[in-house]
Amino acid sequence: GAGVSQSPSNKVTEKGKDVELRCDPISGHTALYWYRQSLGQGLEFLIYFQGNSAPDKSGLPSDRFSAERTGGSVSTLTIQRTQQEDSAVYLCASSLAGGGNQPQHFGDGTRLSIL
Amino acid sequence: EDQVTQSPEALRLQEGESSSLNCSYTVSGLRGLFWYRQDPGKGPEFLFTLYSAGEEKEKERLKATLTKKESFLHITAPKPEDSATYLCAVQARSNDYKLSFGAGTTVTVRA
């Protein structure tokens, strides 16, 4: 079956511009996660959505970052007024439900480069 | 704060040369320890979940083990297609959806 789909796969933009990254989770998965992977570093948790519950935004690095999930499915991560330190791979994952019994399945990410 | 340290950072193996990767962790109440494989330009691919000390899981040439402080990923008689970055992550009982990842071990297997 189809896995987690992310778009665009690559994004190059100028410092100060806003960007939107999209994630389409595996059908039937209620939990959705965003992570960031910087060169040479481990994946960093950003945000978690579970069903209709309020999201856990504790990993968002600044108020320039926001995310939403519409209709319990597709999610969009928005970065406003991008900075060079925002350059990274942004990975989305989904799981059948939240919690430790369910492995998270990842998309191939969006490579974001800020000039 | 949960911490995960993987060693070595890089490992070069000859085809058929077995070896082990280490994942040391500090977490306040382990919910689960996860191993992923990541190929260049791809997202992490789930391999195993381990829940308690003494547990072992196997998949083809890979075997994961868990103690109270660390996990090992053993690669037996590796093939070039086993070349990848292997990521370890922990999940705490207090926050049982967030994964805290190590930086990974990049394995290169030469034919």
mmCIF file with all atom_site columns, N, CA and C in Angstrom, chain A residues 33 35 95 99-106, chain B residues 4 6 23 25 30-37 44-51 57 64-66 71 73 86-92 95-102:
data_model
loop_
_atom_site.group_PDB
_atom_site.id
_atom_site.type_symbol
_atom_site.label_atom_id
_atom_site.label_alt_id
_atom_site.label_comp_id
_atom_site.label_asym_id
_atom_site.label_entity_id
_atom_site.label_seq_id
_atom_site.pdbx_PDB_ins_code
_atom_site.Cartn_x
_atom_site.Cartn_y
_atom_site.Cartn_z
_atom_site.occupancy
_atom_site.B_iso_or_equiv
_atom_site.pdbx_formal_charge
_atom_site.auth_seq_id
_atom_site.auth_comp_id
_atom_site.auth_asym_id
_atom_site.auth_atom_id
_atom_site.pdbx_PDB_model_num
ATOM 1   N N  . TYR A 1 33  ? 3.209  12.840 12.943 1.00 0.00 ? 33  TYR A N  1
ATOM 2   C CA . TYR A 1 33  ? 4.351  13.464 13.601 1.00 0.00 ? 33  TYR A CA 1
ATOM 3   C C  . TYR A 1 33  ? 5.187  14.215 12.570 1.00 0.00 ? 33  TYR A C  1
ATOM 4   N N  . TYR A 1 35  ? 9.224  15.676 12.273 1.00 0.00 ? 35  TYR A N  1
ATOM 5   C CA . TYR A 1 35  ? 10.577 15.711 12.812 1.00 0.00 ? 35  TYR A CA 1
ATOM 6   C C  . TYR A 1 35  ? 11.445 16.528 11.869 1.00 0.00 ? 35  TYR A C  1
ATOM 7   N N  . SER A 1 95  ? 1.350  6.812  12.385 1.00 0.00 ? 95  SER A N  1
ATOM 8   C CA . SER A 1 95  ? 1.189  5.503  13.000 1.00 0.00 ? 95  SER A CA 1
ATOM 9   C C  . SER A 1 95  ? -0.309 5.235  13.181 1.00 0.00 ? 95  SER A C  1
ATOM 10  N N  . GLY A 1 99  ? 1.195  6.340  20.784 1.00 0.00 ? 99  GLY A N  1
ATOM 11  C CA . GLY A 1 99  ? 1.584  5.427  21.845 1.00 0.00 ? 99  GLY A CA 1
ATOM 12  C C  . GLY A 1 99  ? 2.623  4.412  21.420 1.00 0.00 ? 99  GLY A C  1
ATOM 13  N N  . GLY A 1 100 ? 3.265  3.800  22.410 1.00 0.00 ? 100 GLY A N  1
ATOM 14  C CA . GLY A 1 100 ? 4.461  3.015  22.163 1.00 0.00 ? 100 GLY A CA 1
ATOM 15  C C  . GLY A 1 100 ? 4.260  1.707  21.430 1.00 0.00 ? 100 GLY A C  1
ATOM 16  N N  . ASN A 1 101 ? 3.057  1.199  21.329 1.00 0.00 ? 101 ASN A N  1
ATOM 17  C CA . ASN A 1 101 ? 2.877  -0.078 20.644 1.00 0.00 ? 101 ASN A CA 1
ATOM 18  C C  . ASN A 1 101 ? 2.884  0.052  19.132 1.00 0.00 ? 101 ASN A C  1
ATOM 19  N N  . GLN A 1 102 ? 2.789  1.244  18.629 1.00 0.00 ? 102 GLN A N  1
ATOM 20  C CA . GLN A 1 102 ? 2.673  1.442  17.203 1.00 0.00 ? 102 GLN A CA 1
ATOM 21  C C  . GLN A 1 102 ? 3.930  2.091  16.628 1.00 0.00 ? 102 GLN A C  1
ATOM 22  N N  . PRO A 1 103 ? 4.636  1.387  15.734 1.00 0.00 ? 103 PRO A N  1
ATOM 23  C CA . PRO A 1 103 ? 5.817  2.013  15.125 1.00 0.00 ? 103 PRO A CA 1
ATOM 24  C C  . PRO A 1 103 ? 5.421  3.176  14.223 1.00 0.00 ? 103 PRO A C  1
ATOM 25  N N  . GLN A 1 104 ? 6.291  4.161  14.161 1.00 0.00 ? 104 GLN A N  1
ATOM 26  C CA . GLN A 1 104 ? 6.077  5.303  13.291 1.00 0.00 ? 104 GLN A CA 1
ATOM 27  C C  . GLN A 1 104 ? 6.699  5.009  11.924 1.00 0.00 ? 104 GLN A C  1
ATOM 28  N N  . HIS A 1 105 ? 5.927  5.290  10.868 1.00 0.00 ? 105 HIS A N  1
ATOM 29  C CA . HIS A 1 105 ? 6.380  5.058  9.505  1.00 0.00 ? 105 HIS A CA 1
ATOM 30  C C  . HIS A 1 105 ? 6.619  6.406  8.843  1.00 0.00 ? 105 HIS A C  1
ATOM 31  N N  . PHE A 1 106 ? 7.814  6.571  8.280  1.00 0.00 ? 106 PHE A N  1
ATOM 32  C CA . PHE A 1 106 ? 8.260  7.863  7.791  1.00 0.00 ? 106 PHE A CA 1
ATOM 33  C C  . PHE A 1 106 ? 8.115  8.010  6.282  1.00 0.00 ? 106 PHE A C  1
ATOM 34  N N  . VAL B 2 4   ? 20.288 9.625  23.760 1.00 0.00 ? 4   VAL B N  1
ATOM 35  C CA . VAL B 2 4   ? 20.648 8.427  23.006 1.00 0.00 ? 4   VAL B CA 1
ATOM 36  C C  . VAL B 2 4   ? 21.985 8.669  22.328 1.00 0.00 ? 4   VAL B C  1
ATOM 37  N N  . GLN B 2 6   ? 24.922 6.803  19.938 1.00 0.00 ? 6   GLN B N  1
ATOM 38  C CA . GLN B 2 6   ? 25.235 5.641  19.096 1.00 0.00 ? 6   GLN B CA 1
ATOM 39  C C  . GLN B 2 6   ? 26.721 5.621  18.764 1.00 0.00 ? 6   GLN B C  1
ATOM 40  N N  . CYS B 2 23  ? 23.943 1.236  20.980 1.00 0.00 ? 23  CYS B N  1
ATOM 41  C CA . CYS B 2 23  ? 23.046 2.351  21.279 1.00 0.00 ? 23  CYS B CA 1
ATOM 42  C C  . CYS B 2 23  ? 22.926 2.436  22.795 1.00 0.00 ? 23  CYS B C  1
ATOM 43  N N  . TYR B 2 25  ? 21.509 4.509  26.097 1.00 0.00 ? 25  TYR B N  1
ATOM 44  C CA . TYR B 2 25  ? 20.397 5.433  26.302 1.00 0.00 ? 25  TYR B CA 1
ATOM 45  C C  . TYR B 2 25  ? 20.201 5.771  27.777 1.00 0.00 ? 25  TYR B C  1
ATOM 46  N N  . LEU B 2 30  ? 11.615 3.469  30.368 1.00 0.00 ? 30  LEU B N  1
ATOM 47  C CA . LEU B 2 30  ? 11.611 3.133  28.947 1.00 0.00 ? 30  LEU B CA 1
ATOM 48  C C  . LEU B 2 30  ? 10.281 2.525  28.541 1.00 0.00 ? 30  LEU B C  1
ATOM 49  N N  . ARG B 2 31  ? 9.659  3.103  27.525 1.00 0.00 ? 31  ARG B N  1
ATOM 50  C CA . ARG B 2 31  ? 8.443  2.535  26.954 1.00 0.00 ? 31  ARG B CA 1
ATOM 51  C C  . ARG B 2 31  ? 8.807  1.571  25.827 1.00 0.00 ? 31  ARG B C  1
ATOM 52  N N  . GLY B 2 32  ? 9.789  1.979  25.006 1.00 0.00 ? 32  GLY B N  1
ATOM 53  C CA . GLY B 2 32  ? 10.240 1.132  23.914 1.00 0.00 ? 32  GLY B CA 1
ATOM 54  C C  . GLY B 2 32  ? 11.506 1.689  23.289 1.00 0.00 ? 32  GLY B C  1
ATOM 55  N N  . LEU B 2 33  ? 12.312 0.804  22.712 1.00 0.00 ? 33  LEU B N  1
ATOM 56  C CA . LEU B 2 33  ? 13.506 1.202  21.972 1.00 0.00 ? 33  LEU B CA 1
ATOM 57  C C  . LEU B 2 33  ? 13.331 0.738  20.537 1.00 0.00 ? 33  LEU B C  1
ATOM 58  N N  . PHE B 2 34  ? 13.586 1.632  19.603 1.00 0.00 ? 34  PHE B N  1
ATOM 59  C CA . PHE B 2 34  ? 13.296 1.383  18.201 1.00 0.00 ? 34  PHE B CA 1
ATOM 60  C C  . PHE B 2 34  ? 14.586 1.441  17.383 1.00 0.00 ? 34  PHE B C  1
ATOM 61  N N  . TRP B 2 35  ? 14.694 0.557  16.408 1.00 0.00 ? 35  TRP B N  1
ATOM 62  C CA . TRP B 2 35  ? 15.764 0.601  15.418 1.00 0.00 ? 35  TRP B CA 1
ATOM 63  C C  . TRP B 2 35  ? 15.162 0.875  14.046 1.00 0.00 ? 35  TRP B C  1
ATOM 64  N N  . TYR B 2 36  ? 15.821 1.800  13.343 1.00 0.00 ? 36  TYR B N  1
ATOM 65  C CA . TYR B 2 36  ? 15.419 2.144  11.981 1.00 0.00 ? 36  TYR B CA 1
ATOM 66  C C  . TYR B 2 36  ? 16.642 2.049  11.078 1.00 0.00 ? 36  TYR B C  1
ATOM 67  N N  . ARG B 2 37  ? 16.380 1.835  9.800  1.00 0.00 ? 37  ARG B N  1
ATOM 68  C CA . ARG B 2 37  ? 17.416 1.879  8.771  1.00 0.00 ? 37  ARG B CA 1
ATOM 69  C C  . ARG B 2 37  ? 17.088 3.064  7.863  1.00 0.00 ? 37  ARG B C  1
ATOM 70  N N  . PRO B 2 44  ? 13.566 7.200  7.324  1.00 0.00 ? 44  PRO B N  1
ATOM 71  C CA . PRO B 2 44  ? 13.875 6.001  8.113  1.00 0.00 ? 44  PRO B CA 1
ATOM 72  C C  . PRO B 2 44  ? 12.844 4.906  7.889  1.00 0.00 ? 44  PRO B C  1
ATOM 73  N N  . GLU B 2 45  ? 13.353 3.673  7.814  1.00 0.00 ? 45  GLU B N  1
ATOM 74  C CA . GLU B 2 45  ? 12.502 2.491  7.638  1.00 0.00 ? 45  GLU B CA 1
ATOM 75  C C  . GLU B 2 45  ? 12.521 1.692  8.923  1.00 0.00 ? 45  GLU B C  1
ATOM 76  N N  . PHE B 2 46  ? 11.349 1.413  9.463  1.00 0.00 ? 46  PHE B N  1
ATOM 77  C CA . PHE B 2 46  ? 11.243 0.708  10.749 1.00 0.00 ? 46  PHE B CA 1
ATOM 78  C C  . PHE B 2 46  ? 11.797 -0.710 10.654 1.00 0.00 ? 46  PHE B C  1
ATOM 79  N N  . LEU B 2 47  ? 12.604 -1.084 11.665 1.00 0.00 ? 47  LEU B N  1
ATOM 80  C CA . LEU B 2 47  ? 13.148 -2.447 11.745 1.00 0.00 ? 47  LEU B CA 1
ATOM 81  C C  . LEU B 2 47  ? 12.554 -3.208 12.937 1.00 0.00 ? 47  LEU B C  1
ATOM 82  N N  . PHE B 2 48  ? 12.795 -2.714 14.161 1.00 0.00 ? 48  PHE B N  1
ATOM 83  C CA . PHE B 2 48  ? 12.422 -3.435 15.366 1.00 0.00 ? 48  PHE B CA 1
ATOM 84  C C  . PHE B 2 48  ? 11.935 -2.491 16.453 1.00 0.00 ? 48  PHE B C  1
ATOM 85  N N  . THR B 2 49  ? 11.114 -3.051 17.371 1.00 0.00 ? 49  THR B N  1
ATOM 86  C CA . THR B 2 49  ? 10.832 -2.437 18.653 1.00 0.00 ? 49  THR B CA 1
ATOM 87  C C  . THR B 2 49  ? 11.194 -3.427 19.745 1.00 0.00 ? 49  THR B C  1
ATOM 88  N N  . LEU B 2 50  ? 11.915 -2.950 20.768 1.00 0.00 ? 50  LEU B N  1
ATOM 89  C CA . LEU B 2 50  ? 12.235 -3.762 21.939 1.00 0.00 ? 50  LEU B CA 1
ATOM 90  C C  . LEU B 2 50  ? 11.647 -3.078 23.156 1.00 0.00 ? 50  LEU B C  1
ATOM 91  N N  . TYR B 2 51  ? 11.082 -3.860 24.071 1.00 0.00 ? 51  TYR B N  1
ATOM 92  C CA . TYR B 2 51  ? 10.355 -3.257 25.196 1.00 0.00 ? 51  TYR B CA 1
ATOM 93  C C  . TYR B 2 51  ? 11.003 -3.492 26.548 1.00 0.00 ? 51  TYR B C  1
ATOM 94  N N  . LYS B 2 57  ? 15.230 -9.503 18.953 1.00 0.00 ? 57  LYS B N  1
ATOM 95  C CA . LYS B 2 57  ? 14.419 -9.630 17.739 1.00 0.00 ? 57  LYS B CA 1
ATOM 96  C C  . LYS B 2 57  ? 15.362 -9.802 16.551 1.00 0.00 ? 57  LYS B C  1
ATOM 97  N N  . ALA B 2 64  ? 18.616 -7.565 17.058 1.00 0.00 ? 64  ALA B N  1
ATOM 98  C CA . ALA B 2 64  ? 18.662 -6.494 18.047 1.00 0.00 ? 64  ALA B CA 1
ATOM 99  C C  . ALA B 2 64  ? 18.464 -7.074 19.432 1.00 0.00 ? 64  ALA B C  1
ATOM 100 N N  . THR B 2 65  ? 19.268 -6.564 20.390 1.00 0.00 ? 65  THR B N  1
ATOM 101 C CA . THR B 2 65  ? 19.157 -6.986 21.781 1.00 0.00 ? 65  THR B CA 1
ATOM 102 C C  . THR B 2 65  ? 19.053 -5.757 22.670 1.00 0.00 ? 65  THR B C  1
ATOM 103 N N  . LEU B 2 66  ? 18.536 -5.959 23.886 1.00 0.00 ? 66  LEU B N  1
ATOM 104 C CA . LEU B 2 66  ? 18.300 -4.836 24.784 1.00 0.00 ? 66  LEU B CA 1
ATOM 105 C C  . LEU B 2 66  ? 18.716 -5.185 26.203 1.00 0.00 ? 66  LEU B C  1
ATOM 106 N N  . SER B 2 71  ? 21.419 -0.971 23.790 1.00 0.00 ? 71  SER B N  1
ATOM 107 C CA . SER B 2 71  ? 20.933 -1.943 22.825 1.00 0.00 ? 71  SER B CA 1
ATOM 108 C C  . SER B 2 71  ? 22.039 -2.168 21.803 1.00 0.00 ? 71  SER B C  1
ATOM 109 N N  . LEU B 2 73  ? 22.798 -3.764 17.847 1.00 0.00 ? 73  LEU B N  1
ATOM 110 C CA . LEU B 2 73  ? 22.303 -4.284 16.578 1.00 0.00 ? 73  LEU B CA 1
ATOM 111 C C  . LEU B 2 73  ? 23.441 -5.088 15.965 1.00 0.00 ? 73  LEU B C  1
ATOM 112 N N  . TYR B 2 86  ? 22.014 3.331  10.390 1.00 0.00 ? 86  TYR B N  1
ATOM 113 C CA . TYR B 2 86  ? 21.114 2.678  11.341 1.00 0.00 ? 86  TYR B CA 1
ATOM 114 C C  . TYR B 2 86  ? 20.875 3.628  12.514 1.00 0.00 ? 86  TYR B C  1
ATOM 115 N N  . LEU B 2 87  ? 19.593 3.904  12.761 1.00 0.00 ? 87  LEU B N  1
ATOM 116 C CA . LEU B 2 87  ? 19.187 4.858  13.788 1.00 0.00 ? 87  LEU B CA 1
ATOM 117 C C  . LEU B 2 87  ? 18.526 4.132  14.947 1.00 0.00 ? 87  LEU B C  1
ATOM 118 N N  . CYS B 2 88  ? 18.858 4.581  16.149 1.00 0.00 ? 88  CYS B N  1
ATOM 119 C CA . CYS B 2 88  ? 18.260 4.067  17.375 1.00 0.00 ? 88  CYS B CA 1
ATOM 120 C C  . CYS B 2 88  ? 17.428 5.194  17.990 1.00 0.00 ? 88  CYS B C  1
ATOM 121 N N  . ALA B 2 89  ? 16.280 4.858  18.545 1.00 0.00 ? 89  ALA B N  1
ATOM 122 C CA . ALA B 2 89  ? 15.426 5.866  19.176 1.00 0.00 ? 89  ALA B CA 1
ATOM 123 C C  . ALA B 2 89  ? 14.764 5.269  20.401 1.00 0.00 ? 89  ALA B C  1
ATOM 124 N N  . VAL B 2 90  ? 14.507 6.103  21.414 1.00 0.00 ? 90  VAL B N  1
ATOM 125 C CA . VAL B 2 90  ? 13.814 5.651  22.616 1.00 0.00 ? 90  VAL B CA 1
ATOM 126 C C  . VAL B 2 90  ? 12.523 6.428  22.794 1.00 0.00 ? 90  VAL B C  1
ATOM 127 N N  . GLN B 2 91  ? 11.612 5.783  23.474 1.00 0.00 ? 91  GLN B N  1
ATOM 128 C CA . GLN B 2 91  ? 10.322 6.377  23.804 1.00 0.00 ? 91  GLN B CA 1
ATOM 129 C C  . GLN B 2 91  ? 10.126 6.201  25.297 1.00 0.00 ? 91  GLN B C  1
ATOM 130 N N  . ALA B 2 92  ? 9.793  7.285  25.984 1.00 0.00 ? 92  ALA B N  1
ATOM 131 C CA . ALA B 2 92  ? 9.624  7.239  27.431 1.00 0.00 ? 92  ALA B CA 1
ATOM 132 C C  . ALA B 2 92  ? 8.178  6.938  27.792 1.00 0.00 ? 92  ALA B C  1
ATOM 133 N N  . ASN B 2 95  ? 5.945  9.996  27.955 1.00 0.00 ? 95  ASN B N  1
ATOM 134 C CA . ASN B 2 95  ? 5.651  10.714 26.714 1.00 0.00 ? 95  ASN B CA 1
ATOM 135 C C  . ASN B 2 95  ? 5.702  9.685  25.597 1.00 0.00 ? 95  ASN B C  1
ATOM 136 N N  . ASP B 2 96  ? 4.723  8.792  25.593 1.00 0.00 ? 96  ASP B N  1
ATOM 137 C CA . ASP B 2 96  ? 4.888  7.553  24.819 1.00 0.00 ? 96  ASP B CA 1
ATOM 138 C C  . ASP B 2 96  ? 4.493  7.678  23.358 1.00 0.00 ? 96  ASP B C  1
ATOM 139 N N  . TYR B 2 97  ? 4.791  8.847  22.757 1.00 0.00 ? 97  TYR B N  1
ATOM 140 C CA . TYR B 2 97  ? 4.655  8.952  21.317 1.00 0.00 ? 97  TYR B CA 1
ATOM 141 C C  . TYR B 2 97  ? 5.889  9.597  20.716 1.00 0.00 ? 97  TYR B C  1
ATOM 142 N N  . LYS B 2 98  ? 6.582  10.424 21.496 1.00 0.00 ? 98  LYS B N  1
ATOM 143 C CA . LYS B 2 98  ? 7.756  11.124 20.995 1.00 0.00 ? 98  LYS B CA 1
ATOM 144 C C  . LYS B 2 98  ? 8.954  10.172 20.939 1.00 0.00 ? 98  LYS B C  1
ATOM 145 N N  . LEU B 2 99  ? 9.644  10.146 19.814 1.00 0.00 ? 99  LEU B N  1
ATOM 146 C CA . LEU B 2 99  ? 10.874 9.390  19.684 1.00 0.00 ? 99  LEU B CA 1
ATOM 147 C C  . LEU B 2 99  ? 12.065 10.324 19.838 1.00 0.00 ? 99  LEU B C  1
ATOM 148 N N  . SER B 2 100 ? 13.026 9.920  20.674 1.00 0.00 ? 100 SER B N  1
ATOM 149 C CA . SER B 2 100 ? 14.293 10.649 20.811 1.00 0.00 ? 100 SER B CA 1
ATOM 150 C C  . SER B 2 100 ? 15.366 9.818  20.132 1.00 0.00 ? 100 SER B C  1
ATOM 151 N N  . PHE B 2 101 ? 15.958 10.370 19.091 1.00 0.00 ? 101 PHE B N  1
ATOM 152 C CA . PHE B 2 101 ? 16.878 9.634  18.236 1.00 0.00 ? 101 PHE B CA 1
ATOM 153 C C  . PHE B 2 101 ? 18.337 9.886  18.578 1.00 0.00 ? 101 PHE B C  1
ATOM 154 N N  . GLY B 2 102 ? 19.184 8.875  18.322 1.00 0.00 ? 102 GLY B N  1
ATOM 155 C CA . GLY B 2 102 ? 20.610 9.063  18.268 1.00 0.00 ? 102 GLY B CA 1
ATOM 156 C C  . GLY B 2 102 ? 21.006 9.586  16.892 1.00 0.00 ? 102 GLY B C  1
#
